[in-house]
Amino acid sequence: MRIRRCAVLFFEPREQIGFDLNSLLSGGAGLHRELRWLALAAHLEAEVEVDGDERELLGALSPGFWIDSATLEPRFAASLQRLLEQGLIVAEDARHAGYRERDDTLRAGHWWPAAAMAHRLARWQGLDSVSVMEANEMTTAAELRRKLGPPPVHAPQRGDARARVTLPRVDGNDFDALLARRATCRNFDGERSLPFELFAHMLQRVFAAQAQVRIDDDTVFLKKHTPSGGGLHPTEAYLIVQRVDGVAPGLYHYHAADHALQPLPAPDEPLETFARRALAGQHWFSNAPVLAVLAPRYARSFWKYRNHPKAYRALVLDSGHLSQTLYLSATELGLAAFVTSAINEIDIERGFGLDPLVEGPLAVCGFGWRAQRMETTEFDPNEEVWTPTPEKQ
Ligand SMILES: Cc1cc2nc3c(=O)[nH]c(=O)nc-3n(C[C@H](O)[C@H](O)[C@H](O)COP(=O)(O)O)c2cc1C
């Protein structure tokens, strides 16, 4: 049987600290510390604890060249067996096809290994970030200050303040007024639906191709309203449509070249439950009429930026730019918008049927009508969005 090591593998010597009653009773700190070696592999769903022999064997195998397993020293027989079962060593035979295919999919993506690992490790599943924040009393700015002490200064000073060149405050125009009205919405009108035209206009502004440049029959570049690393526009919009006139509630993929919605199979739970799960419990966002999952297709970017240390960073920046276009587009149309990166990536991938080695969410945006009343705090110190309450006037 021919074998090789999986493509992307890191080891972490992790210290686990646990409660130890015996230590407490005998006058100690009440804690016990345990060190474990964990193998982190980008094509696997879970980390794998490994022992010394297994580490040694993995270190001795090439990720590129296949060898015959019969050439290994006999003392590695048990380690080989276990590492094959765990997917850290891949084999050419049919019995081990599952992990080999996942490893091959990862290889075909041309990830920079550290980025592949960081992305895999940062994905959440089933997390309710709201109850975690509430349980830790870390919701309001005052609570954060109490728990964490003061943050680093809000506007740092470099050098002698007297040497600064003071700049004029210029009278703004309509664009400045638009920028000033942009505020993250945490209070959507949960009843009012979005007219079809407005919905279409938003998608056209934010996600549509404005032009196509055909280099060859199989090589097309898109022009959009938002910049994109390498001009590749790898980020797809997967939509959770909850309240749009003339569009059945459900999951869709947006086709950027055709400006069209592709209906996708419904999630296996009510749409609003899926939306809230996707948003890690953030109920102040989950009732927006439209949620847009920003999900890069890694291979589209890494086609050019192969195993490139900056490529993943460019994907993250692309999503940030898209979200700002979405915010400003919505604001100009009288709509409200948000973006969040506190999302349950794994649940979103499963809901939309995305292979996490091929494409997956970095952020979720949403847009719709703002509610009349503010239930959840928004950051509007200049009262550009929310009219002052009578006592403030
Ligand atoms: C990358 C990113 C992630 C964010 N994640 C969250 C989030 O998880 N929950 C939330 O309520 N707001 C989130 N926000 C919104 C910020 O809290 C908001 O931008 C900030 O409070 C400033 O308010 P403003 O956007 O109204 O100016 C996020 C914004 C950005 C750019």
Coordinates of C-alpha atoms and ligand atoms in Angstrom, one line a residue:
M1 CA 0.0 0.0 0.0
R2 CA 1.4 3.4 -1.0
I3 CA 1.1 6.1 1.6
R4 CA 2.0 9.8 2.2
R5 CA 1.4 12.4 4.9
C6 CA -1.6 14.7 4.5
A7 CA -0.9 18.0 2.9
V8 CA -1.4 20.5 5.8
L9 CA -0.4 19.4 9.3
F10 CA 0.5 21.4 12.4
F11 CA 1.3 20.1 15.9
E12 CA 0.2 21.9 19.0
P13 CA 1.5 21.1 22.5
R14 CA -1.7 22.1 24.3
E15 CA -1.9 22.7 28.1
Q16 CA -5.2 21.9 29.6
I17 CA -6.0 23.2 33.0
G18 CA -8.7 21.5 35.0
F19 CA -10.2 21.6 38.5
D20 CA -8.5 19.2 41.0
L21 CA -10.3 18.7 44.3
N22 CA -7.4 16.7 45.8
S23 CA -5.0 19.5 45.1
L24 CA -7.4 21.9 46.7
L25 CA -7.9 19.7 49.8
S26 CA -4.2 19.3 50.3
G27 CA -3.6 23.0 50.2
G28 CA -2.7 23.4 46.5
A29 CA -4.1 25.7 43.9
G30 CA -6.9 23.3 43.1
L31 CA -5.8 22.9 39.5
H32 CA -4.2 20.2 37.5
R33 CA -2.3 20.8 34.3
E34 CA -2.1 18.3 31.5
L35 CA 0.0 18.6 28.3
R36 CA -1.2 16.9 25.2
W37 CA 0.1 16.8 21.6
L38 CA -2.6 17.6 19.1
A39 CA -2.3 17.1 15.3
L40 CA -4.2 19.9 13.5
A41 CA -4.9 19.0 9.9
A42 CA -6.8 21.3 7.5
H43 CA -8.7 18.6 5.7
L44 CA -10.1 17.1 8.9
E45 CA -13.1 18.2 10.9
A46 CA -11.5 17.5 14.3
E47 CA -8.1 17.7 15.9
V48 CA -6.4 14.4 16.7
E49 CA -4.3 13.7 19.9
V50 CA -1.1 11.9 18.9
D51 CA 1.7 10.2 20.9
G52 CA 5.5 10.3 20.4
D53 CA 5.7 7.4 17.9
E54 CA 2.9 8.9 15.8
R55 CA 4.6 12.3 15.8
E56 CA 7.8 10.7 14.8
L57 CA 6.2 8.8 11.9
L58 CA 4.3 11.8 10.7
G59 CA 7.5 13.8 10.7
A60 CA 9.3 11.2 8.7
L61 CA 6.7 11.0 5.9
S62 CA 6.7 13.3 3.0
P63 CA 3.4 15.1 2.1
G64 CA 4.5 15.0 -1.6
F65 CA 6.1 11.6 -2.3
W66 CA 4.3 8.3 -1.9
I67 CA 6.2 5.4 -0.3
D68 CA 5.4 1.8 0.1
S69 CA 4.2 1.2 3.7
A70 CA 6.1 -2.1 3.8
T71 CA 9.3 -0.1 3.9
L72 CA 8.5 1.4 7.3
E73 CA 10.2 0.0 10.4
P74 CA 8.0 -2.7 12.1
R75 CA 7.8 -0.6 15.3
F76 CA 5.6 1.9 13.5
A77 CA 2.9 -0.7 12.5
A78 CA 0.3 0.3 15.2
S79 CA 1.0 4.1 14.6
L80 CA 0.5 3.7 10.9
Q81 CA -2.8 1.9 11.4
R82 CA -4.2 4.5 13.8
L83 CA -3.0 7.5 11.6
L84 CA -4.6 6.0 8.6
E85 CA -7.8 5.6 10.5
Q86 CA -7.7 9.2 11.6
G87 CA -6.8 10.5 8.2
L88 CA -3.4 12.0 9.0
I89 CA -1.7 9.5 6.7
V90 CA -3.4 9.0 3.4
A91 CA -3.2 5.9 1.3
E92 CA -3.8 5.1 -2.4
D93 CA -6.0 2.0 -1.8
A94 CA -9.8 2.1 -2.1
R95 CA -10.4 1.4 1.6
H96 CA -8.8 4.8 2.5
A97 CA -10.4 6.8 -0.4
G98 CA -12.5 9.0 1.9
Y99 CA -9.7 10.9 3.6
R100 CA -7.5 10.8 0.5
E101 CA -10.2 12.6 -1.5
R102 CA -10.6 15.3 1.2
D103 CA -6.8 15.8 1.2
D104 CA -6.8 16.0 -2.6
T105 CA -9.6 18.6 -2.5
L106 CA -7.5 20.7 -0.1
R107 CA -4.4 20.3 -2.2
A108 CA -6.3 21.4 -5.4
G109 CA -7.3 24.6 -3.5
H110 CA -3.6 25.9 -3.3
W111 CA -4.0 27.2 0.2
W112 CA -1.1 28.7 2.0
P113 CA -0.9 26.1 4.9
A114 CA -1.1 28.5 7.8
A115 CA -4.1 30.3 6.3
A116 CA -5.9 27.0 5.7
M117 CA -5.4 26.0 9.3
A118 CA -6.4 29.4 10.7
H119 CA -9.6 29.4 8.6
R120 CA -10.5 25.9 9.7
L121 CA -9.9 26.5 13.4
A122 CA -11.9 29.7 13.5
R123 CA -15.1 28.2 12.3
W124 CA -18.0 27.9 14.8
Q125 CA -20.9 25.5 15.0
G126 CA -24.0 25.9 17.1
L127 CA -22.5 28.7 19.2
D128 CA -24.9 31.2 20.8
S129 CA -22.6 34.2 21.1
V130 CA -25.3 36.3 22.7
S131 CA -25.8 34.1 25.7
V132 CA -22.0 33.7 26.0
M133 CA -21.7 37.5 26.1
E134 CA -24.6 37.9 28.5
A135 CA -23.3 35.1 30.9
N136 CA -19.9 36.9 30.9
E137 CA -21.6 40.3 31.5
M138 CA -19.7 41.6 28.4
T139 CA -22.5 43.2 26.5
T140 CA -22.4 46.9 27.1
A141 CA -19.4 49.2 26.8
A142 CA -19.6 50.0 30.5
E143 CA -19.6 46.2 31.3
L144 CA -16.5 45.7 29.0
R145 CA -14.7 48.6 30.8
R146 CA -15.5 47.1 34.2
K147 CA -14.4 43.6 33.2
L148 CA -11.4 44.4 31.0
G149 CA -10.2 47.7 32.3
P150 CA -9.7 50.6 29.9
P151 CA -9.0 49.9 26.2
P152 CA -5.9 51.3 24.4
V153 CA -6.4 55.0 23.7
H154 CA -9.1 55.9 21.1
A155 CA -6.9 58.2 19.0
P156 CA -3.1 57.7 19.5
Q157 CA -0.7 60.5 19.4
R158 CA 2.7 60.3 17.8
G159 CA 5.4 62.8 18.7
D160 CA 4.9 66.4 19.8
A161 CA 1.3 67.6 19.6
R162 CA 2.6 71.2 18.8
A163 CA 4.1 69.9 15.5
R164 CA 0.7 68.8 14.2
V165 CA -0.8 70.3 11.0
T166 CA -4.4 71.1 11.8
L167 CA -6.7 70.4 8.8
P168 CA -9.8 72.3 7.8
R169 CA -13.2 70.8 8.4
V170 CA -14.7 71.0 4.9
D171 CA -18.4 71.6 4.3
G172 CA -19.9 68.3 3.3
N173 CA -22.0 67.5 0.2
D174 CA -24.6 64.8 -0.4
F175 CA -22.1 62.1 -0.3
D176 CA -20.8 63.2 3.1
A177 CA -24.4 63.3 4.4
L178 CA -24.9 59.7 3.1
L179 CA -21.7 58.6 4.9
A180 CA -23.0 60.2 8.1
R181 CA -26.3 58.4 7.9
R182 CA -24.7 54.9 7.7
A183 CA -25.1 53.1 11.0
T184 CA -25.2 49.4 11.8
C185 CA -28.9 48.4 12.1
R186 CA -29.9 46.2 15.1
N187 CA -33.6 47.0 14.8
F188 CA -35.2 45.7 11.7
D189 CA -38.9 46.0 11.1
G190 CA -39.8 42.3 11.4
E191 CA -43.1 42.7 9.5
R192 CA -42.4 45.0 6.6
S193 CA -41.3 43.2 3.4
L194 CA -39.0 44.6 0.8
P195 CA -40.4 45.5 -2.6
F196 CA -38.9 43.3 -5.4
E197 CA -37.4 46.3 -7.3
L198 CA -35.6 47.5 -4.2
F199 CA -34.2 44.0 -3.5
A200 CA -33.1 43.7 -7.1
H201 CA -31.5 47.1 -7.0
M202 CA -29.5 46.2 -3.9
L203 CA -28.2 43.0 -5.4
Q204 CA -27.3 44.8 -8.7
R205 CA -25.4 47.5 -6.8
V206 CA -23.5 45.2 -4.5
F207 CA -23.0 41.8 -6.1
A208 CA -23.7 42.1 -9.8
A209 CA -21.1 42.1 -12.6
Q210 CA -21.2 45.5 -14.3
A211 CA -19.1 44.2 -17.2
Q212 CA -17.4 41.0 -18.3
V213 CA -14.0 40.8 -19.9
R214 CA -13.4 37.6 -21.8
I215 CA -9.8 36.7 -22.1
D216 CA -10.6 33.3 -23.5
D217 CA -13.6 31.0 -23.7
D218 CA -12.8 29.6 -20.2
T219 CA -11.3 32.8 -18.7
V220 CA -13.6 35.6 -17.8
F221 CA -13.0 38.6 -15.5
L222 CA -15.9 40.6 -13.9
K223 CA -16.1 44.3 -13.2
K224 CA -18.1 45.1 -10.1
H225 CA -18.7 48.2 -8.0
T226 CA -16.4 46.9 -5.3
P227 CA -12.6 46.3 -5.6
S228 CA -11.3 42.7 -5.3
G229 CA -7.8 41.3 -4.9
G230 CA -6.4 40.3 -8.2
G231 CA -9.7 41.4 -9.9
L232 CA -10.9 37.8 -9.3
H233 CA -14.2 38.5 -7.4
P234 CA -14.1 35.2 -5.6
T235 CA -16.8 36.1 -3.1
E236 CA -20.2 34.6 -3.7
A237 CA -23.5 35.8 -2.2
Y238 CA -25.7 33.1 -0.7
L239 CA -29.0 34.6 0.4
I240 CA -31.5 33.9 3.1
V241 CA -34.6 35.6 1.7
Q242 CA -37.2 36.1 4.5
R243 CA -39.5 38.9 3.3
V244 CA -39.3 40.1 -0.2
D245 CA -42.4 40.7 -2.3
G246 CA -42.6 38.2 -5.1
V247 CA -39.7 36.0 -3.9
A248 CA -40.6 32.8 -2.0
P249 CA -38.8 32.7 1.4
G250 CA -35.8 30.4 1.2
L251 CA -32.2 30.0 0.4
Y252 CA -30.7 31.2 -2.9
H253 CA -27.4 31.7 -4.7
Y254 CA -27.0 34.9 -6.6
H255 CA -25.6 34.6 -10.1
A256 CA -23.4 37.6 -10.5
A257 CA -23.2 37.5 -14.3
D258 CA -26.9 36.8 -15.0
H259 CA -28.2 39.0 -12.1
A260 CA -30.5 36.1 -11.2
L261 CA -31.5 34.0 -8.1
Q262 CA -30.9 30.3 -8.1
P263 CA -33.3 28.6 -5.6
L264 CA -31.5 26.1 -3.3
P265 CA -33.0 23.3 -1.2
A266 CA -34.6 24.6 2.1
P267 CA -32.7 24.1 5.3
D268 CA -33.9 21.2 7.6
E269 CA -35.4 23.7 10.1
P270 CA -37.6 26.8 9.9
L271 CA -35.9 29.6 7.9
E272 CA -35.9 32.0 10.9
T273 CA -34.3 29.4 13.1
F274 CA -31.6 28.8 10.5
A275 CA -31.1 32.5 10.2
R276 CA -30.6 32.9 13.9
R277 CA -28.3 29.9 14.1
A278 CA -26.3 31.3 11.2
L279 CA -25.9 34.6 13.1
A280 CA -24.8 32.8 16.3
G281 CA -27.9 33.9 18.2
Q282 CA -27.8 37.6 17.2
H283 CA -31.6 38.1 17.2
W284 CA -31.1 41.8 16.5
F285 CA -29.9 40.9 13.0
S286 CA -31.7 37.6 12.2
N287 CA -35.1 39.1 11.3
A288 CA -33.7 41.3 8.5
P289 CA -35.7 40.6 5.3
V290 CA -32.6 39.6 3.4
L291 CA -29.3 38.1 4.8
A292 CA -26.4 37.8 2.4
V293 CA -23.7 35.2 3.3
L294 CA -20.3 36.4 1.9
A295 CA -18.5 33.2 0.9
P296 CA -15.3 33.2 -1.1
R297 CA -14.5 30.4 -3.5
Y298 CA -10.9 29.8 -2.5
A299 CA -9.8 28.3 -5.7
R300 CA -10.8 31.3 -7.8
S301 CA -8.4 33.5 -5.7
F302 CA -5.7 30.9 -5.2
W303 CA -5.7 30.1 -8.9
K304 CA -3.5 33.2 -9.2
Y305 CA -2.2 33.4 -5.6
R306 CA -1.0 29.9 -5.2
N307 CA 0.1 29.0 -1.7
H308 CA 0.4 32.7 -1.2
P309 CA 0.9 34.2 2.3
K310 CA -1.3 37.2 1.5
A311 CA -4.1 35.5 -0.4
Y312 CA -6.4 34.7 2.5
R313 CA -5.9 38.3 3.8
A314 CA -7.2 39.5 0.4
L315 CA -10.3 37.4 0.8
V316 CA -11.0 38.9 4.2
L317 CA -10.5 42.4 2.8
D318 CA -12.8 41.6 -0.2
S319 CA -15.6 40.8 2.2
G320 CA -15.0 44.0 4.2
H321 CA -15.2 46.0 1.0
L322 CA -18.4 44.3 -0.1
S323 CA -20.0 45.0 3.2
Q324 CA -19.2 48.7 3.0
T325 CA -20.7 48.8 -0.5
L326 CA -23.8 47.1 0.9
Y327 CA -24.0 49.5 3.8
L328 CA -23.8 52.6 1.6
S329 CA -26.1 51.2 -1.1
A330 CA -28.7 50.4 1.5
T331 CA -28.4 53.8 3.2
E332 CA -28.8 55.7 -0.1
L333 CA -32.0 53.7 -0.8
G334 CA -33.4 54.5 2.6
L335 CA -32.7 51.0 3.9
A336 CA -30.7 49.8 6.9
A337 CA -27.8 47.3 6.9
F338 CA -25.4 45.3 9.0
V339 CA -22.4 43.1 8.8
T340 CA -21.1 40.5 11.3
S341 CA -18.3 38.0 11.4
A342 CA -19.7 36.4 14.6
I343 CA -21.3 33.6 12.6
N344 CA -21.7 29.8 12.8
E345 CA -19.7 28.9 9.6
I346 CA -20.2 25.2 9.9
D347 CA -24.0 25.5 10.2
I348 CA -24.1 27.9 7.2
E349 CA -22.0 25.6 5.1
R350 CA -24.3 22.7 5.9
G351 CA -27.4 24.7 5.3
F352 CA -26.3 25.9 1.9
G353 CA -24.5 22.6 1.0
L354 CA -21.0 24.2 0.7
D355 CA -17.9 22.1 0.9
P356 CA -15.7 24.0 3.5
L357 CA -12.5 23.1 1.6
V358 CA -13.9 24.7 -1.6
E359 CA -16.0 27.7 -0.4
G360 CA -17.3 29.0 2.9
P361 CA -18.6 32.1 4.7
L362 CA -16.4 34.9 6.1
A363 CA -19.2 37.2 7.1
V364 CA -23.0 37.7 6.9
C365 CA -24.6 41.0 5.9
G366 CA -28.2 42.0 5.8
F367 CA -30.5 44.8 4.8
G368 CA -34.1 45.9 5.1
W369 CA -36.3 48.5 6.7
R370 CA -35.4 49.9 10.1
A371 CA -38.0 49.5 12.8
Q372 CA -39.8 52.5 14.3
R373 CA -38.6 51.8 17.8
M374 CA -35.1 51.0 19.0
E375 CA -35.0 47.8 21.2
T376 CA -31.3 47.0 20.8
T377 CA -28.7 49.8 21.0
E378 CA -27.3 51.3 17.8
F379 CA -24.3 53.6 17.6
D380 CA -25.8 56.9 16.5
P381 CA -24.2 59.6 18.7
N382 CA -24.9 62.4 16.1
E383 CA -28.6 61.3 15.9
E384 CA -28.4 61.0 12.2
V385 CA -30.6 57.9 12.1
W386 CA -32.8 58.0 15.2
T387 CA -34.7 61.3 15.9
P388 CA -33.9 62.6 19.3
T389 CA -36.4 61.6 22.1
P390 CA -38.4 64.6 23.4
E391 CA -36.4 64.7 26.7
K392 CA -33.2 65.1 24.7
Q393 CA -34.5 68.0 22.6
Ligands
LIG1 C1 -16.1 43.1 10.7 C2 -17.2 43.6 11.5 C3 -17.8 42.7 12.3 C4 -18.9 43.1 13.1 N1 -19.6 42.2 13.9 C5 -20.6 42.6 14.6 C6 -21.3 41.6 15.4 O1 -21.0 40.5 15.5 N2 -22.4 42.0 16.1 C7 -22.9 43.3 16.0 O2 -23.9 43.6 16.7 N3 -22.2 44.3 15.3 C8 -21.1 43.9 14.6 N4 -20.5 44.8 13.8 C9 -20.9 46.2 13.7 C10 -20.1 47.0 14.7 O3 -20.4 46.7 16.0 C11 -20.3 48.5 14.3 O4 -19.8 48.8 13.1 C12 -19.7 49.4 15.4 O5 -20.4 49.3 16.6 C13 -19.8 50.9 14.9 O6 -21.1 51.2 14.7 P1 -21.6 51.8 13.3 O7 -21.4 50.7 12.2 O8 -23.0 52.1 13.4 O9 -20.7 53.0 13.0 C14 -19.4 44.4 13.0 C15 -18.8 45.3 12.1 C16 -17.7 44.9 11.4 C17 -17.0 45.8 10.4

